[in-house]
């Protein structure tokens, strides 16, 4: 019986040495170690052996079994490793491939222009003020020398919330709020960017909501020439140092005298073109010397103090700067439009 076991071992090891794949290994495992295999059969026949033989044969049988198992396990380990390697190779990630760029947002062109204008005025010693978009009739009109029933109120058709509260129609109420806060102190030197609302039908050049930047300076001895010098300095920083301004007499209830200010057309350098309607000039803001009534109502003695103010349309400036032909582009949030400002 011992011989049978040893020859069984030889046979098994020689067959195992020729195994070529996992399937063959499985088959041999069943053939030699399975319930119906020769080893099991031999062990089952041990009962017929004498008491002296039994432990000896038992030991040989265990050794044979152990030897076969060892070879099978080693081969199995090889197959497992090969399989793992094959999977790793198949799933390899090429870390040198260029990545997909993350989509980057962009600063909105209106915000960009506001920031640029703020920088220019902060450089001239101004601070940036803010005020509410939902405003009291008093600040929006009354304190700006537009009493109830004043004909100039017709100039601005407004969104009223109640009789006394409305969406501000301009940023000028922040002038009044600032003066109240300053309680008669000078100098006052602020700009105020913000949204304003009017009952306009939207088209290429009108929007019911748009953006203004208000400016206000009050001190002793402020003159119209200070306004002109300030605005010239401003437009030359914004549009380039060859830019000129032109002041045209105008009317605003809160300034006296009042002027509308044009800049030389940046598109044609003043030669005349489609954008400036062949005039060479573009209107960008309203301005004037703060009306004595406005100073007085806000607590500044017009005999002692004077000031200038201006109100600028941000969309108009952005449209000129970036050659945008329709104001509605700013508000429809079309990514094809907004993406053009990522790298500006
Ligand atoms: N608030 C005026 C408007 O919305 C613009 C304006 C004109 C503002 C003259 C001013 C100013 O501060 O002095 O049309």
mmCIF file with all atom_site columns, C-alpha atoms and ligand atoms in Angstrom, residues 144 155-156 169-173 175 196 198 210 212-216 251-252 254-255 257-259 285-290 308-312, ligand 1:
data_model
loop_
_atom_site.group_PDB
_atom_site.id
_atom_site.type_symbol
_atom_site.label_atom_id
_atom_site.label_alt_id
_atom_site.label_comp_id
_atom_site.label_asym_id
_atom_site.label_entity_id
_atom_site.label_seq_id
_atom_site.pdbx_PDB_ins_code
_atom_site.Cartn_x
_atom_site.Cartn_y
_atom_site.Cartn_z
_atom_site.occupancy
_atom_site.B_iso_or_equiv
_atom_site.pdbx_formal_charge
_atom_site.auth_seq_id
_atom_site.auth_comp_id
_atom_site.auth_asym_id
_atom_site.auth_atom_id
_atom_site.pdbx_PDB_model_num
ATOM   1  C CA . UNK A 1 144 ? -33.269 115.912 -4.380  1.00 0.00 ? 144 UNK A CA 1
ATOM   2  C CA . UNK A 1 155 ? -38.887 112.026 -16.487 1.00 0.00 ? 155 UNK A CA 1
ATOM   3  C CA . UNK A 1 156 ? -38.644 108.854 -14.513 1.00 0.00 ? 156 UNK A CA 1
ATOM   4  C CA . UNK A 1 169 ? -34.865 105.227 -10.150 1.00 0.00 ? 169 UNK A CA 1
ATOM   5  C CA . UNK A 1 170 ? -31.269 106.426 -9.816  1.00 0.00 ? 170 UNK A CA 1
ATOM   6  C CA . UNK A 1 171 ? -28.354 106.236 -7.387  1.00 0.00 ? 171 UNK A CA 1
ATOM   7  C CA . UNK A 1 172 ? -28.718 109.916 -6.448  1.00 0.00 ? 172 UNK A CA 1
ATOM   8  C CA . UNK A 1 173 ? -30.607 109.144 -3.185  1.00 0.00 ? 173 UNK A CA 1
ATOM   9  C CA . UNK A 1 175 ? -26.010 111.475 -2.061  1.00 0.00 ? 175 UNK A CA 1
ATOM   10 C CA . UNK A 1 196 ? -31.666 101.225 -10.463 1.00 0.00 ? 196 UNK A CA 1
ATOM   11 C CA . UNK A 1 198 ? -37.414 102.268 -14.327 1.00 0.00 ? 198 UNK A CA 1
ATOM   12 C CA . UNK A 1 210 ? -29.633 98.870  -15.020 1.00 0.00 ? 210 UNK A CA 1
ATOM   13 C CA . UNK A 1 212 ? -25.374 103.576 -12.283 1.00 0.00 ? 212 UNK A CA 1
ATOM   14 C CA . UNK A 1 213 ? -22.422 105.030 -10.464 1.00 0.00 ? 213 UNK A CA 1
ATOM   15 C CA . UNK A 1 214 ? -23.107 108.181 -8.513  1.00 0.00 ? 214 UNK A CA 1
ATOM   16 C CA . UNK A 1 215 ? -20.377 110.565 -7.495  1.00 0.00 ? 215 UNK A CA 1
ATOM   17 C CA . UNK A 1 216 ? -20.542 113.343 -4.882  1.00 0.00 ? 216 UNK A CA 1
ATOM   18 C CA . UNK A 1 251 ? -31.192 120.278 -16.550 1.00 0.00 ? 251 UNK A CA 1
ATOM   19 C CA . UNK A 1 252 ? -31.458 118.178 -13.401 1.00 0.00 ? 252 UNK A CA 1
ATOM   20 C CA . UNK A 1 254 ? -30.736 118.477 -8.006  1.00 0.00 ? 254 UNK A CA 1
ATOM   21 C CA . UNK A 1 255 ? -27.933 120.409 -9.730  1.00 0.00 ? 255 UNK A CA 1
ATOM   22 C CA . UNK A 1 257 ? -25.935 124.462 -13.264 1.00 0.00 ? 257 UNK A CA 1
ATOM   23 C CA . UNK A 1 258 ? -26.260 121.031 -14.831 1.00 0.00 ? 258 UNK A CA 1
ATOM   24 C CA . UNK A 1 259 ? -24.331 119.464 -17.652 1.00 0.00 ? 259 UNK A CA 1
ATOM   25 C CA . UNK A 1 285 ? -23.114 110.855 -17.724 1.00 0.00 ? 285 UNK A CA 1
ATOM   26 C CA . UNK A 1 286 ? -25.132 113.646 -16.181 1.00 0.00 ? 286 UNK A CA 1
ATOM   27 C CA . UNK A 1 287 ? -23.562 116.056 -13.715 1.00 0.00 ? 287 UNK A CA 1
ATOM   28 C CA . UNK A 1 288 ? -23.661 119.477 -12.138 1.00 0.00 ? 288 UNK A CA 1
ATOM   29 C CA . UNK A 1 289 ? -23.088 121.613 -9.082  1.00 0.00 ? 289 UNK A CA 1
ATOM   30 C CA . UNK A 1 290 ? -25.181 120.356 -6.177  1.00 0.00 ? 290 UNK A CA 1
ATOM   31 C CA . UNK A 1 308 ? -20.463 118.649 -7.526  1.00 0.00 ? 308 UNK A CA 1
ATOM   32 C CA . UNK A 1 309 ? -22.232 115.437 -8.414  1.00 0.00 ? 309 UNK A CA 1
ATOM   33 C CA . UNK A 1 310 ? -22.505 113.118 -11.348 1.00 0.00 ? 310 UNK A CA 1
ATOM   34 C CA . UNK A 1 311 ? -24.355 109.998 -12.369 1.00 0.00 ? 311 UNK A CA 1
ATOM   35 C CA . UNK A 1 312 ? -22.894 107.555 -14.869 1.00 0.00 ? 312 UNK A CA 1
HETATM 36 N N1 . LIG B 2 .   ? -29.641 110.850 -11.473 1.00 0.00 ? 1   LIG B N1 1
HETATM 37 C C1 . LIG B 2 .   ? -29.510 111.239 -12.867 1.00 0.00 ? 1   LIG B C1 1
HETATM 38 C C2 . LIG B 2 .   ? -30.211 110.215 -13.737 1.00 0.00 ? 1   LIG B C2 1
HETATM 39 O O1 . LIG B 2 .   ? -30.461 109.150 -13.306 1.00 0.00 ? 1   LIG B O1 1
HETATM 40 C C3 . LIG B 2 .   ? -28.078 111.309 -13.245 1.00 0.00 ? 1   LIG B C3 1
HETATM 41 C C4 . LIG B 2 .   ? -27.397 112.421 -12.570 1.00 0.00 ? 1   LIG B C4 1
HETATM 42 C C5 . LIG B 2 .   ? -27.355 113.686 -13.138 1.00 0.00 ? 1   LIG B C5 1
HETATM 43 C C6 . LIG B 2 .   ? -26.812 112.248 -11.323 1.00 0.00 ? 1   LIG B C6 1
HETATM 44 C C7 . LIG B 2 .   ? -26.723 114.719 -12.527 1.00 0.00 ? 1   LIG B C7 1
HETATM 45 C C8 . LIG B 2 .   ? -26.188 113.301 -10.686 1.00 0.00 ? 1   LIG B C8 1
HETATM 46 C C9 . LIG B 2 .   ? -26.155 114.549 -11.321 1.00 0.00 ? 1   LIG B C9 1
HETATM 47 O O2 . LIG B 2 .   ? -25.606 113.168 -9.503  1.00 0.00 ? 1   LIG B O2 1
HETATM 48 O O3 . LIG B 2 .   ? -25.523 115.566 -10.688 1.00 0.00 ? 1   LIG B O3 1
HETATM 49 O O4 . LIG B 2 .   ? -30.477 110.509 -14.874 1.00 0.00 ? 1   LIG B O4 1
#
